[in-house]
Coordinates of C-alpha atoms in Angstrom, one line a residue:
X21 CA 67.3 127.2 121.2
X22 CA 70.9 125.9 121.1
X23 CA 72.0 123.5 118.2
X24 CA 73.0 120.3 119.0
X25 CA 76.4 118.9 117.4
X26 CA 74.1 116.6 115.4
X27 CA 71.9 119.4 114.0
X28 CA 74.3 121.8 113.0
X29 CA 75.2 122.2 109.1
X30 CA 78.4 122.9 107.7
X31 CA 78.5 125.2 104.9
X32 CA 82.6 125.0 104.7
X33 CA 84.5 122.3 105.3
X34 CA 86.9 122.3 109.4
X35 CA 89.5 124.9 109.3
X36 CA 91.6 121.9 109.8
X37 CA 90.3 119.9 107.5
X38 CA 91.1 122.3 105.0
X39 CA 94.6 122.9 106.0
X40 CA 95.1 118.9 105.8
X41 CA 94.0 118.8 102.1
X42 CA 96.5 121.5 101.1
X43 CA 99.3 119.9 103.0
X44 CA 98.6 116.5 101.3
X45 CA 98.3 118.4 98.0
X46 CA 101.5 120.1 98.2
X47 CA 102.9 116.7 98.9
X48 CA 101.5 115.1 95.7
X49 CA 102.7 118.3 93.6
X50 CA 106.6 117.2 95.4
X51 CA 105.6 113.7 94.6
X52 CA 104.4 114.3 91.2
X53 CA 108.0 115.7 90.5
X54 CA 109.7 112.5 90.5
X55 CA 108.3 111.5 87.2
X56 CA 110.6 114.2 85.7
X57 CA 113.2 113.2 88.1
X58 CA 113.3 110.0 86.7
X59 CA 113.4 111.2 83.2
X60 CA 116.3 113.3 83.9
X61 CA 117.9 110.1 85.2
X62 CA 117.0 108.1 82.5
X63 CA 118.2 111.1 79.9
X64 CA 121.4 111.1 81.3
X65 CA 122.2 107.4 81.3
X66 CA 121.4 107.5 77.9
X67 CA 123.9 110.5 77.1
X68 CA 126.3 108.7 79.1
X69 CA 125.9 105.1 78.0
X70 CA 125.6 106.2 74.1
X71 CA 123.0 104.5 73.8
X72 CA 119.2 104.9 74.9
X73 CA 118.0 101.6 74.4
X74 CA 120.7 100.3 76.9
X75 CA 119.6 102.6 79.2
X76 CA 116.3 101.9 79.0
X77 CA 116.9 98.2 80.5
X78 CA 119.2 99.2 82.9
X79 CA 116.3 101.2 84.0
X80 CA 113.9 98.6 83.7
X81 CA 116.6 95.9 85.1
X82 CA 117.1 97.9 88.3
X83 CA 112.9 98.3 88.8
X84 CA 112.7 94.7 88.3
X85 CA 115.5 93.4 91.1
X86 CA 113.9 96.1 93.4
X87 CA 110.3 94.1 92.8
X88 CA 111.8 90.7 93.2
X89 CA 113.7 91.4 96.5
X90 CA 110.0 92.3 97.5
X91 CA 107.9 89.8 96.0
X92 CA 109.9 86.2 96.0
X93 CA 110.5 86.0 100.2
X94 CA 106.6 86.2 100.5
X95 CA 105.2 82.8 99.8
X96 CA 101.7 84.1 98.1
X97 CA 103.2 86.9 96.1
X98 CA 105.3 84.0 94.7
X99 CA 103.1 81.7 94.2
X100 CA 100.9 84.2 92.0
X101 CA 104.1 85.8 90.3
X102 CA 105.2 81.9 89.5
X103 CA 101.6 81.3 88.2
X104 CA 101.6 84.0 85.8
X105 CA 103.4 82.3 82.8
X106 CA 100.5 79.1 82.9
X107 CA 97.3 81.6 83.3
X108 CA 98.9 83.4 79.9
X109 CA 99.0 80.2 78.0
X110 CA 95.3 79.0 79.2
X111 CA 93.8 82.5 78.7
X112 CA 92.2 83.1 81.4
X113 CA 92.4 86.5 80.5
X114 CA 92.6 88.6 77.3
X115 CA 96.3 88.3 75.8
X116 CA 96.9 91.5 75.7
X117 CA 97.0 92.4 79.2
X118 CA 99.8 90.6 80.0
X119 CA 101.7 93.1 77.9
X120 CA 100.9 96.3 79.3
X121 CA 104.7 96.7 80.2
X122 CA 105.3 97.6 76.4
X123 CA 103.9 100.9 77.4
X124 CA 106.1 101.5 80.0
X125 CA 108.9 100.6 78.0
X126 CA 108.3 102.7 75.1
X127 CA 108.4 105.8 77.5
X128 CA 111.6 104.9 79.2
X129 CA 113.0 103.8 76.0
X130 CA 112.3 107.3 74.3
X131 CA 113.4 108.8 78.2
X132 CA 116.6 107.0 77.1
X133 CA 116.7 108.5 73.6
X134 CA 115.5 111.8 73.3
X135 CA 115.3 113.6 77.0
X136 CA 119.2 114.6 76.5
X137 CA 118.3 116.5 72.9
X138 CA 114.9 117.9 74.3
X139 CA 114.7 118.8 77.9
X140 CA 112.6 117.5 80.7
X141 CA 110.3 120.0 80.4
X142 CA 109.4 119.6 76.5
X143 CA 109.8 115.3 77.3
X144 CA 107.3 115.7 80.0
X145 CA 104.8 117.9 78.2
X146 CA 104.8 116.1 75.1
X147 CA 103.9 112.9 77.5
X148 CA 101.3 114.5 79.2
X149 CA 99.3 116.4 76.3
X150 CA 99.6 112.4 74.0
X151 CA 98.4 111.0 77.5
X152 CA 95.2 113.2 78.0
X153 CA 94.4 112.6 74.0
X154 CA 94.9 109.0 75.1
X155 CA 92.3 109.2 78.2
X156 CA 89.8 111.1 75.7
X157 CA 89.8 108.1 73.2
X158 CA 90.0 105.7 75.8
X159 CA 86.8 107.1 77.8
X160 CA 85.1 107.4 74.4
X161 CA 85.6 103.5 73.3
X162 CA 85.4 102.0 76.8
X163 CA 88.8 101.0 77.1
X164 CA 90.0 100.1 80.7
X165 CA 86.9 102.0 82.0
X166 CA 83.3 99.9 83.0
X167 CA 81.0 103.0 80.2
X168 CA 82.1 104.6 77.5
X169 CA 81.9 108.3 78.0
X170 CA 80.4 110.8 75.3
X171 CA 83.0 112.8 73.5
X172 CA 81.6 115.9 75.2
X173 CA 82.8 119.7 74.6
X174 CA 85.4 119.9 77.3
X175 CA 86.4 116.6 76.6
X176 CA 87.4 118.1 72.8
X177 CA 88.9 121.1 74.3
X178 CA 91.2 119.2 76.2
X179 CA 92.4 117.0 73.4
X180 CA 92.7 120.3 71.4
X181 CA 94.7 121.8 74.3
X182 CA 96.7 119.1 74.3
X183 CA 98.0 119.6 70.5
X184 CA 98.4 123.3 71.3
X185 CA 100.9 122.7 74.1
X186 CA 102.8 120.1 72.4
X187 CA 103.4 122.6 69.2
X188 CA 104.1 125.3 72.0
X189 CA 106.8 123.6 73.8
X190 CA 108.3 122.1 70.2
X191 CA 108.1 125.5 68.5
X192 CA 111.8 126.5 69.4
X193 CA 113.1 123.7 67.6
X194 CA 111.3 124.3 64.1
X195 CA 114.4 124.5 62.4
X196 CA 115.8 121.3 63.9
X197 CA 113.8 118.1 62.2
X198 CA 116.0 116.0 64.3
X199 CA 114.3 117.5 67.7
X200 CA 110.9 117.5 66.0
X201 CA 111.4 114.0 65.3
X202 CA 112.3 112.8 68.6
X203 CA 109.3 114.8 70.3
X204 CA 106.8 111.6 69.0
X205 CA 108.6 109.6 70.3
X206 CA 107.2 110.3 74.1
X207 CA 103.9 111.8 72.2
X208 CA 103.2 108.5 71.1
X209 CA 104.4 106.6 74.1
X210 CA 101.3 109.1 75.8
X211 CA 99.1 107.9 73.5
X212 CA 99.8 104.0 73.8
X213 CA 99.5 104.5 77.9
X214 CA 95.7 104.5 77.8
X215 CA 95.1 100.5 77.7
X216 CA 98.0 100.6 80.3
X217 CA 95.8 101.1 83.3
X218 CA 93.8 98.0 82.7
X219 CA 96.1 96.0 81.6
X220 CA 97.7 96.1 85.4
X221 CA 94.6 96.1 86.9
X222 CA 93.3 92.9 85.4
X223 CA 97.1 91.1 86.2
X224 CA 96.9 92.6 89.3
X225 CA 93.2 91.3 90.3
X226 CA 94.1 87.8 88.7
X227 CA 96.9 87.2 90.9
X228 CA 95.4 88.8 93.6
X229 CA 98.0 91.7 94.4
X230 CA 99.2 94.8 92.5
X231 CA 102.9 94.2 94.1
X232 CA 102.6 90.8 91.3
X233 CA 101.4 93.0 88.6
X234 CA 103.8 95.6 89.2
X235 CA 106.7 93.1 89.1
X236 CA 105.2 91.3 85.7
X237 CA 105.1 95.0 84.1
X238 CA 109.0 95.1 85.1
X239 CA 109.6 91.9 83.8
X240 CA 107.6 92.4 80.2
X241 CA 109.2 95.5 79.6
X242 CA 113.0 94.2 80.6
X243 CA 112.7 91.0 78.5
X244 CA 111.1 92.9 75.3
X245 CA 113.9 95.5 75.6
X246 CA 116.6 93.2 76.0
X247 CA 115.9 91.0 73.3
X248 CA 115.6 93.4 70.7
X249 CA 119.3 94.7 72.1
X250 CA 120.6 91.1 72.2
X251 CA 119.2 91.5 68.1
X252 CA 121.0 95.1 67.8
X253 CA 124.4 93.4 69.7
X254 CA 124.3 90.4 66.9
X255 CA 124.1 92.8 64.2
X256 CA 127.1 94.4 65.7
X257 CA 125.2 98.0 66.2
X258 CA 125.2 97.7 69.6
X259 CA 127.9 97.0 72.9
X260 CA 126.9 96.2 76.3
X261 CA 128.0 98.9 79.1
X262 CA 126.6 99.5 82.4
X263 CA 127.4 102.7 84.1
X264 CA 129.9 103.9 86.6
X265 CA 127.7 106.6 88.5
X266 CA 125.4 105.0 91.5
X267 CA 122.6 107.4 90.7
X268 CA 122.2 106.0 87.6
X269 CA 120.8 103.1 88.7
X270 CA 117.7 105.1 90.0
X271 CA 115.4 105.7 87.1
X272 CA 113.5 102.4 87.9
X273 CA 113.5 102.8 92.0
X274 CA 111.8 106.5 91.6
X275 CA 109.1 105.1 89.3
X276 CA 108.5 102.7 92.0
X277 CA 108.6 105.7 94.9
X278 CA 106.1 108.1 92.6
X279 CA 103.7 105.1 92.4
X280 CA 103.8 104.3 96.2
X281 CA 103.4 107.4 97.1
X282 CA 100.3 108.0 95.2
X283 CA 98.9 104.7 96.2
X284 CA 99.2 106.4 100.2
X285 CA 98.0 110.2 98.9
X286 CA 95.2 109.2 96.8
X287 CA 93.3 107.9 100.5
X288 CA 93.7 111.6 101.7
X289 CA 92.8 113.7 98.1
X290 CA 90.8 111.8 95.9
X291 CA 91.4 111.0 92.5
X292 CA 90.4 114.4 90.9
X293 CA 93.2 116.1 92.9
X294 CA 95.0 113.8 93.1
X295 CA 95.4 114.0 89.4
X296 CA 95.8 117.8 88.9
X297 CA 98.3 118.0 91.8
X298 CA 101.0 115.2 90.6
X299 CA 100.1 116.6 87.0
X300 CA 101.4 119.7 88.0
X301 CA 104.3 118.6 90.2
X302 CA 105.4 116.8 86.8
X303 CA 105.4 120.1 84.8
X304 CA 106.6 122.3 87.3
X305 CA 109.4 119.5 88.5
X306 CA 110.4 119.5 84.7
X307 CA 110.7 123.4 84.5
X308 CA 113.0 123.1 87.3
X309 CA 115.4 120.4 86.7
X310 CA 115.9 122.0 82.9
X311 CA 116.6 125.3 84.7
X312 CA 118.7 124.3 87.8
X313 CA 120.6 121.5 86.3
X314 CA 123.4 122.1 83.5
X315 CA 123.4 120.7 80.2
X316 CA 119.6 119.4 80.8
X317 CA 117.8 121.8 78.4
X318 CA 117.0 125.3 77.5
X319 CA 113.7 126.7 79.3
X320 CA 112.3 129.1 76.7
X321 CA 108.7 131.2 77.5
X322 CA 107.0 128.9 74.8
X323 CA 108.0 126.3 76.7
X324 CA 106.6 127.7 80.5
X325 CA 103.2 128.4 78.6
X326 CA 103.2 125.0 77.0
X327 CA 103.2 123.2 80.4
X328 CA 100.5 125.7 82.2
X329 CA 98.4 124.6 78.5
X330 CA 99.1 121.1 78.9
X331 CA 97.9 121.4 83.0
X332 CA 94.6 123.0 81.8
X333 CA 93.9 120.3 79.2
X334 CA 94.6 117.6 81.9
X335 CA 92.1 119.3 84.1
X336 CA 89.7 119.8 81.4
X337 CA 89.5 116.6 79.9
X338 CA 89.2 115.2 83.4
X339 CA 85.5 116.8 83.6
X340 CA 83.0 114.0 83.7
X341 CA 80.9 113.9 80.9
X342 CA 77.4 111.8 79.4
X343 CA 77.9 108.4 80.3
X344 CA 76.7 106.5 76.8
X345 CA 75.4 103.6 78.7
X346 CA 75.8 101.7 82.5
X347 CA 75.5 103.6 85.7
X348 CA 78.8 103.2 87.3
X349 CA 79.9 107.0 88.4
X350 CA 82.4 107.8 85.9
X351 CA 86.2 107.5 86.3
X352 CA 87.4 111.3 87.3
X353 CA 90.9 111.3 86.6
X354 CA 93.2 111.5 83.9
X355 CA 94.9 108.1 83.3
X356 CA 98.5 109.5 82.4
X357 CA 98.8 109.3 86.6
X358 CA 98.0 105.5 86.1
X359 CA 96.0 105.8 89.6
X360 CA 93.3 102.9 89.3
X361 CA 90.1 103.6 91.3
X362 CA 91.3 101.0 93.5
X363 CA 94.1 102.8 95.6
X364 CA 96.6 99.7 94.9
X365 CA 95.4 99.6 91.6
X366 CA 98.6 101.8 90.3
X367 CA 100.1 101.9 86.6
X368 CA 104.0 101.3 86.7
X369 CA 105.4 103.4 83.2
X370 CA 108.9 102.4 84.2

């Protein structure tokens, strides 16, 4: 007897269907490259400027017009943005989250100061191997997630991994403290970005839009950053500049493209690939900007096999493991791609 359309079981998913996830991967690998696009950006302004914290709010200066000129003409985006000062001093919610933009700023502010000494490619993994320690912790304590998640084997392994590829991509320059100093600099900028996620997401849900949350991050980070230079500029260790060269106004605008595009890509993939696709269209981005562009960095081996590490310790710390208590399905996705489970729930580092 023939099967009917309803009775017949697929073991594999369409041909098509198929073909459509790959496509949409391969665009969140291109997408995932504009995180170390914007490094590179950032790197350079600081080279040029002479100064990384500068270039670190002209990064952060640039995001934040960009949010404005989308946020102020819309009457209830205003409203909420406008609102956001009053709901910090009645404390409606925790203190902290209002903050989360010192995250971001940390990581653009050691873009600013150390990509130009170290490469893209040692930057990036270095921030991805502090980040996926960061989500192991995180998941374990119950930070930004609804359970706490039981330090399981491969969640170990990936932390572990994560040390490995950070001492693998830093290993060239063991005989240069000055370059081993300025990798913990985006190491511990990976670590901080755990709480980061939440932070946004709780801004975003109490004024009702991510757009708001995303432009309060700006802010946070601009005003933090620029008052410690105003401090730096009294002391007279510090001039204000701005640059000459259009592009290097961009570091803040390609944060903001990487996290729409996600926001869009995430519908099609999931979270899971999601994850493992931009993470590797950060490292493999990074290997090619050091190796295309002059006077980025060096791309050594160590440095190839420290990124392919630092991808399998993403993926493995991304496996779900025991929840220690609640029965919401567990978060499956490493939280250095700030993609909240809600698809406009997304983590702005810039």
């Amino acid at each position: 007897m023939a099967n009917t359309a309803d009775s017949v079981v697929h073991d594999r998913p369409p041909v098509a269907r198929t073909a459509s996830v790959g496509i949409f991967a391969l665009f969140t690998v291109l997408a995932g490259m504009l995180s170390p696009m914007q490094s590179a950006v950032n790197g350079r302004l600081g080279a040029d400027l002479g100064d990384g914290h500068l270039a670190s709010i002209v990064s952060f200066g640039a995001g934040l017009v960009l949010m404005l000129l989308i946020i102020l003409p819309r009457p209830s985006t205003r409203r909420a943005f406008l609102s956001l000062p009053r709901q910090l001093r009645r404390g409606t919610i925790p203190w902290p989250n209002f903050f989360a933009g010192l995250c971001g700023a940390m990581i653009v502010l050691s873009e600013g100061i150390s990509v130009g000494a170290l490469g893209v490619a040692t930057f990036q993994t270095a921030l991805i191997s502090g980040m996926v320690i960061s989500g192991v912790v995180c998941d374990r304590l119950g930070i930004g997630v609804p359970f706490k998640q039981a330090l399981s084997v491969f969640r170990i392994i990936g932390a572990a991994l994560a040390v490995v590829a950070t001492v693998l991509v830093v290993s060239p320059n063991f005989e240069t403290p000055h370059a081993l100093a300025l990798v913990i600099l985006p190491f511990v900028g990976g670590l901080l970005a755990g709480w980061q996620p939440a932070g946004n997401s709780n801004i975003g849900k109490l004024a009702g839009s991510m757009l708001v949350s995303i432009t309060w991050n700006f802010l946070v980070g601009f005003v933090i950053l620029g008052l410690a230079f105003v401090g730096r500029a009294a002391a007279g260790h510090a001039t204000f500049s701005l640059p000459d060269t259009w592009w290097m106004y961009l570091g803040g605008p390609l944060g903001l493209a990487s996290i729409a595009l996600m926001a869009l890509l995430v519908r099609r993939l999931g979270l899971l690939l999601l994850a493992l696709a931009s993470t590797a269209g950060q490292l493999v981005g990074s290997i090619l900007i050091d190796s295309l562009i002059p006077g980025m960095g060096v791309v050594h081996v160590v440095t190839v096999l420290g990124a392919l590490v630092a991808l399998c310790a993403s993926g493995v710390a991304m496996i779900p493991s025991r929840q220690v208590r609640g029965q919401t399905t567990p978060r499956q996705i490493g939280q250095h791609d700030g993609i909240d489970p809600d698809p406009e729930a997304e983590e702005v580092r810039s």
